[in-house]
Coordinates of N, CA and C in Angstrom, one line a residue:
M4 N 0.8 -1.2 0.0 CA 0.0 0.0 0.0 C 0.9 1.2 0.0
N5 N 0.5 2.2 -0.7 CA 1.2 3.5 -0.8 C 1.1 4.2 0.5
N6 N 2.2 4.8 1.0 CA 2.2 5.5 2.3 C 1.7 7.0 2.2
D7 N 1.4 7.4 1.0 CA 0.8 8.8 0.8 C -0.6 8.8 1.5
K8 N -1.2 9.9 1.5 CA -2.5 10.0 2.1 C -3.5 9.1 1.3
L9 N -4.3 8.4 2.1 CA -5.2 7.4 1.5 C -6.4 8.1 0.9
V10 N -6.9 7.6 -0.2 CA -8.2 8.1 -0.7 C -9.0 6.8 -0.9
N11 N -10.3 6.9 -0.5 CA -11.2 5.8 -0.5 C -10.7 4.6 0.2
A12 N -10.1 4.8 1.4 CA -9.5 3.7 2.1 C -10.6 2.8 2.7
R13 N -10.4 1.6 2.8 CA -11.3 0.6 3.5 C -10.9 0.6 4.9
I14 N -11.7 1.0 5.8 CA -11.4 1.2 7.2 C -12.4 0.3 8.1
L15 N -11.8 -0.5 9.0 CA -12.6 -1.2 9.9 C -12.3 -0.6 11.3
V16 N -13.4 -0.3 12.0 CA -13.4 0.3 13.3 C -13.9 -0.7 14.3
I17 N -13.1 -0.9 15.4 CA -13.5 -1.8 16.5 C -13.5 -0.9 17.8
D18 N -14.6 -0.7 18.4 CA -14.7 0.1 19.6 C -16.0 -0.2 20.3
D19 N -15.9 -0.4 21.6 CA -17.1 -0.6 22.4 C -17.7 0.7 22.8
D20 N -17.1 1.8 22.5 CA -17.6 3.2 22.7 C -18.4 3.5 21.4
V21 N -19.7 3.3 21.4 CA -20.5 3.5 20.2 C -20.5 4.9 19.7
N22 N -20.4 5.9 20.7 CA -20.4 7.3 20.3 C -19.1 7.6 19.5
M23 N -18.0 7.2 20.0 CA -16.7 7.4 19.3 C -16.7 6.7 18.0
M24 N -17.2 5.5 17.9 CA -17.3 4.8 16.6 C -18.1 5.5 15.6
D25 N -19.3 6.0 16.1 CA -20.2 6.7 15.2 C -19.6 8.0 14.7
V26 N -18.9 8.8 15.5 CA -18.3 10.0 15.1 C -17.2 9.7 14.1
L27 N -16.3 8.8 14.4 CA -15.3 8.4 13.4 C -15.8 8.0 12.1
S28 N -16.8 7.1 12.1 CA -17.4 6.6 10.9 C -18.1 7.7 10.0
V29 N -18.8 8.6 10.7 CA -19.5 9.6 9.9 C -18.4 10.5 9.3
V30 N -17.4 10.9 10.0 CA -16.4 11.8 9.4 C -15.6 11.2 8.3
L31 N -15.2 9.9 8.6 CA -14.4 9.2 7.5 C -15.2 9.0 6.3
R32 N -16.5 8.6 6.4 CA -17.4 8.4 5.3 C -17.6 9.7 4.5
R33 N -17.7 10.8 5.2 CA -17.9 12.1 4.6 C -16.8 12.4 3.6
Y34 N -15.6 12.0 4.0 CA -14.4 12.2 3.1 C -14.0 11.1 2.2
G35 N -15.0 10.2 1.9 CA -14.9 9.3 0.9 C -14.3 7.9 1.3
H36 N -14.1 7.7 2.5 CA -13.6 6.4 2.9 C -14.8 5.4 3.2
I37 N -14.5 4.1 3.0 CA -15.4 3.0 3.2 C -15.2 2.5 4.6
V38 N -16.2 2.6 5.4 CA -16.1 2.2 6.8 C -17.0 1.1 7.3
K39 N -16.5 0.2 8.0 CA -17.3 -0.8 8.6 C -17.0 -0.8 10.1
T40 N -18.0 -0.9 10.9 CA -17.8 -0.8 12.4 C -18.3 -2.1 13.1
Y41 N -17.6 -2.3 14.2 CA -17.9 -3.5 15.1 C -17.7 -3.1 16.5
T42 N -18.6 -3.5 17.4 CA -18.5 -3.3 18.8 C -18.0 -4.6 19.5
E43 N -18.0 -5.7 18.7 CA -17.6 -7.0 19.2 C -16.3 -7.5 18.5
P44 N -15.2 -7.5 19.3 CA -13.9 -7.8 18.7 C -13.8 -9.1 18.0
L45 N -14.4 -10.2 18.5 CA -14.3 -11.5 17.8 C -14.9 -11.5 16.4
S46 N -16.1 -10.8 16.3 CA -16.7 -10.7 15.0 C -15.9 -9.9 14.0
A47 N -15.3 -8.8 14.6 CA -14.4 -8.0 13.7 C -13.2 -8.7 13.2
I48 N -12.6 -9.6 14.0 CA -11.4 -10.3 13.6 C -11.8 -11.3 12.5
E49 N -13.0 -11.9 12.6 CA -13.5 -12.8 11.5 C -13.7 -12.0 10.2
E50 N -14.2 -10.7 10.3 CA -14.4 -9.9 9.2 C -13.0 -9.6 8.5
L51 N -12.0 -9.3 9.3 CA -10.7 -9.0 8.8 C -10.1 -10.2 8.1
R52 N -10.4 -11.4 8.6 CA -9.9 -12.6 7.9 C -10.6 -12.8 6.5
K53 N -11.8 -12.4 6.4 CA -12.6 -12.6 5.2 C -12.4 -11.5 4.1
N54 N -12.1 -10.3 4.6 CA -12.1 -9.2 3.7 C -10.9 -8.3 3.9
T55 N -10.5 -7.6 2.8 CA -9.3 -6.7 2.9 C -9.7 -5.3 3.3
Y56 N -8.9 -4.8 4.2 CA -9.0 -3.4 4.7 C -7.6 -2.8 4.7
D57 N -7.6 -1.4 4.6 CA -6.4 -0.7 4.6 C -6.0 -0.3 6.0
I58 N -7.0 0.1 6.8 CA -6.7 0.6 8.1 C -7.7 -0.1 9.1
L59 N -7.1 -0.4 10.3 CA -7.9 -0.9 11.4 C -7.7 0.1 12.5
L60 N -8.9 0.6 13.0 CA -8.9 1.5 14.1 C -9.4 0.7 15.3
V61 N -8.6 0.5 16.3 CA -9.0 -0.4 17.4 C -8.8 0.3 18.8
N62 N -9.8 0.2 19.6 CA -9.7 0.7 21.0 C -9.0 -0.4 21.8
Y63 N -8.1 0.0 22.6 CA -7.3 -1.0 23.3 C -8.0 -1.5 24.6
L64 N -9.0 -0.7 25.1 CA -9.6 -1.1 26.4 C -11.0 -1.6 26.2
M65 N -11.1 -2.9 25.7 CA -12.4 -3.5 25.4 C -12.4 -4.9 26.1
T66 N -13.7 -5.4 26.2 CA -13.9 -6.8 26.7 C -14.7 -7.5 25.6
P67 N -14.6 -8.8 25.5 CA -13.7 -9.7 26.3 C -12.3 -9.8 25.8
V68 N -12.0 -9.1 24.7 CA -10.6 -9.2 24.1 C -10.1 -7.8 24.1
K69 N -8.9 -7.6 24.7 CA -8.2 -6.3 24.7 C -7.6 -6.0 23.4
G70 N -7.4 -4.7 23.1 CA -6.8 -4.3 21.8 C -5.5 -4.9 21.5
D71 N -4.6 -5.1 22.5 CA -3.3 -5.7 22.2 C -3.5 -7.1 21.7
K72 N -4.4 -7.8 22.2 CA -4.7 -9.2 21.7 C -5.3 -9.2 20.3
I73 N -6.1 -8.2 20.0 CA -6.7 -8.0 18.7 C -5.5 -7.8 17.7
V74 N -4.6 -6.9 18.0 CA -3.5 -6.5 17.1 C -2.6 -7.8 16.9
E75 N -2.3 -8.5 18.0 CA -1.5 -9.7 17.9 C -2.2 -10.7 17.0
T76 N -3.5 -10.9 17.2 CA -4.2 -11.9 16.3 C -4.2 -11.5 14.9
V77 N -4.5 -10.2 14.6 CA -4.5 -9.7 13.2 C -3.2 -9.8 12.6
R78 N -2.1 -9.5 13.3 CA -0.8 -9.6 12.7 C -0.4 -11.0 12.4
E79 N -1.0 -12.0 12.9 CA -0.7 -13.4 12.6 C -1.1 -13.7 11.1
F80 N -2.2 -13.0 10.6 CA -2.6 -13.3 9.3 C -2.6 -12.1 8.3
N81 N -2.3 -10.9 8.9 CA -2.2 -9.7 8.0 C -1.1 -8.8 8.6
K82 N 0.0 -8.7 7.8 CA 1.1 -7.9 8.2 C 1.1 -6.5 7.6
E83 N 0.2 -6.3 6.6 CA 0.2 -5.1 5.8 C -0.8 -4.0 6.3
I84 N -1.9 -4.3 7.0 CA -2.9 -3.3 7.4 C -2.3 -2.3 8.4
Y85 N -2.6 -1.1 8.2 CA -2.3 0.0 9.2 C -3.2 -0.2 10.4
I86 N -2.6 -0.2 11.6 CA -3.4 -0.4 12.8 C -3.2 0.8 13.7
I87 N -4.3 1.5 14.1 CA -4.2 2.7 14.8 C -5.1 2.7 16.0
N88 N -4.6 3.2 17.1 CA -5.5 3.4 18.3 C -5.9 4.8 18.3
P89 N -7.2 5.1 17.8 CA -7.6 6.4 17.6 C -7.6 7.3 18.8
K90 N -7.7 6.7 20.0 CA -7.8 7.6 21.2 C -6.4 8.1 21.6
S91 N -5.3 7.4 21.1 CA -4.0 7.9 21.4 C -3.3 8.5 20.2
N92 N -3.8 8.2 19.0 CA -3.1 8.6 17.8 C -4.0 9.5 16.9
V93 N -4.7 10.5 17.5 CA -5.6 11.3 16.7 C -4.9 12.0 15.6
K94 N -3.7 12.5 15.8 CA -3.0 13.2 14.8 C -2.6 12.3 13.6
K95 N -2.2 11.1 13.9 CA -1.8 10.1 12.9 C -3.0 9.7 12.0
I96 N -4.2 9.5 12.7 CA -5.3 9.1 11.9 C -5.8 10.2 11.0
F97 N -5.7 11.5 11.5 CA -6.1 12.6 10.7 C -5.2 12.8 9.5
T98 N -3.9 12.6 9.7 CA -2.9 12.7 8.6 C -3.1 11.6 7.6
I99 N -3.2 10.4 8.0 CA -3.3 9.3 7.0 C -4.6 9.4 6.2
T100 N -5.7 9.9 6.8 CA -6.9 9.9 6.1 C -7.1 11.3 5.4
G101 N -6.2 12.2 5.5 CA -6.3 13.5 4.9 C -7.1 14.5 5.6
L102 N -7.6 14.2 6.8 CA -8.5 15.1 7.6 C -7.7 16.3 8.2
D103 N -6.3 16.1 8.2 CA -5.5 17.2 8.8 C -5.6 18.5 8.0
K104 N -6.0 18.4 6.7 CA -6.2 19.6 5.9 C -7.4 20.3 6.3
I105 N -8.4 19.7 7.0 CA -9.7 20.3 7.3 C -9.7 20.7 8.7
F106 N -9.2 19.9 9.6 CA -9.2 20.2 11.1 C -7.8 20.4 11.6
K107 N -7.7 21.4 12.5 CA -6.4 21.6 13.1 C -6.2 20.6 14.3
V108 N -5.2 19.8 14.2 CA -4.9 18.8 15.2 C -3.6 19.1 15.9
E109 N -3.7 19.2 17.2 CA -2.5 19.5 18.0 C -1.9 18.2 18.5
G110 N -0.6 18.2 18.7 CA 0.1 17.0 19.3 C 0.6 16.0 18.4

């Protein structure tokens, strides 16, 4: 995958915080990205096994599976996908998706 800003990226979001997931998906869709959301990590992992995504946005503090275990599992079968923790890497997600041109992001 090209490291330049992504256009029409396929993004899978895993978060048990439905409000955060909704905000991310609305904004990302508005700027042309294809977004699929999951609140249940095990179902999301199965989706990642079946389909190709460019970016995985994953919350690390979830149950029954923590984000670090999700990342570990995903890396067993997909070494190419960008994996971002949106709550700690807001600037990175905005830069990768091109939203940094629209919103001022500090840090």
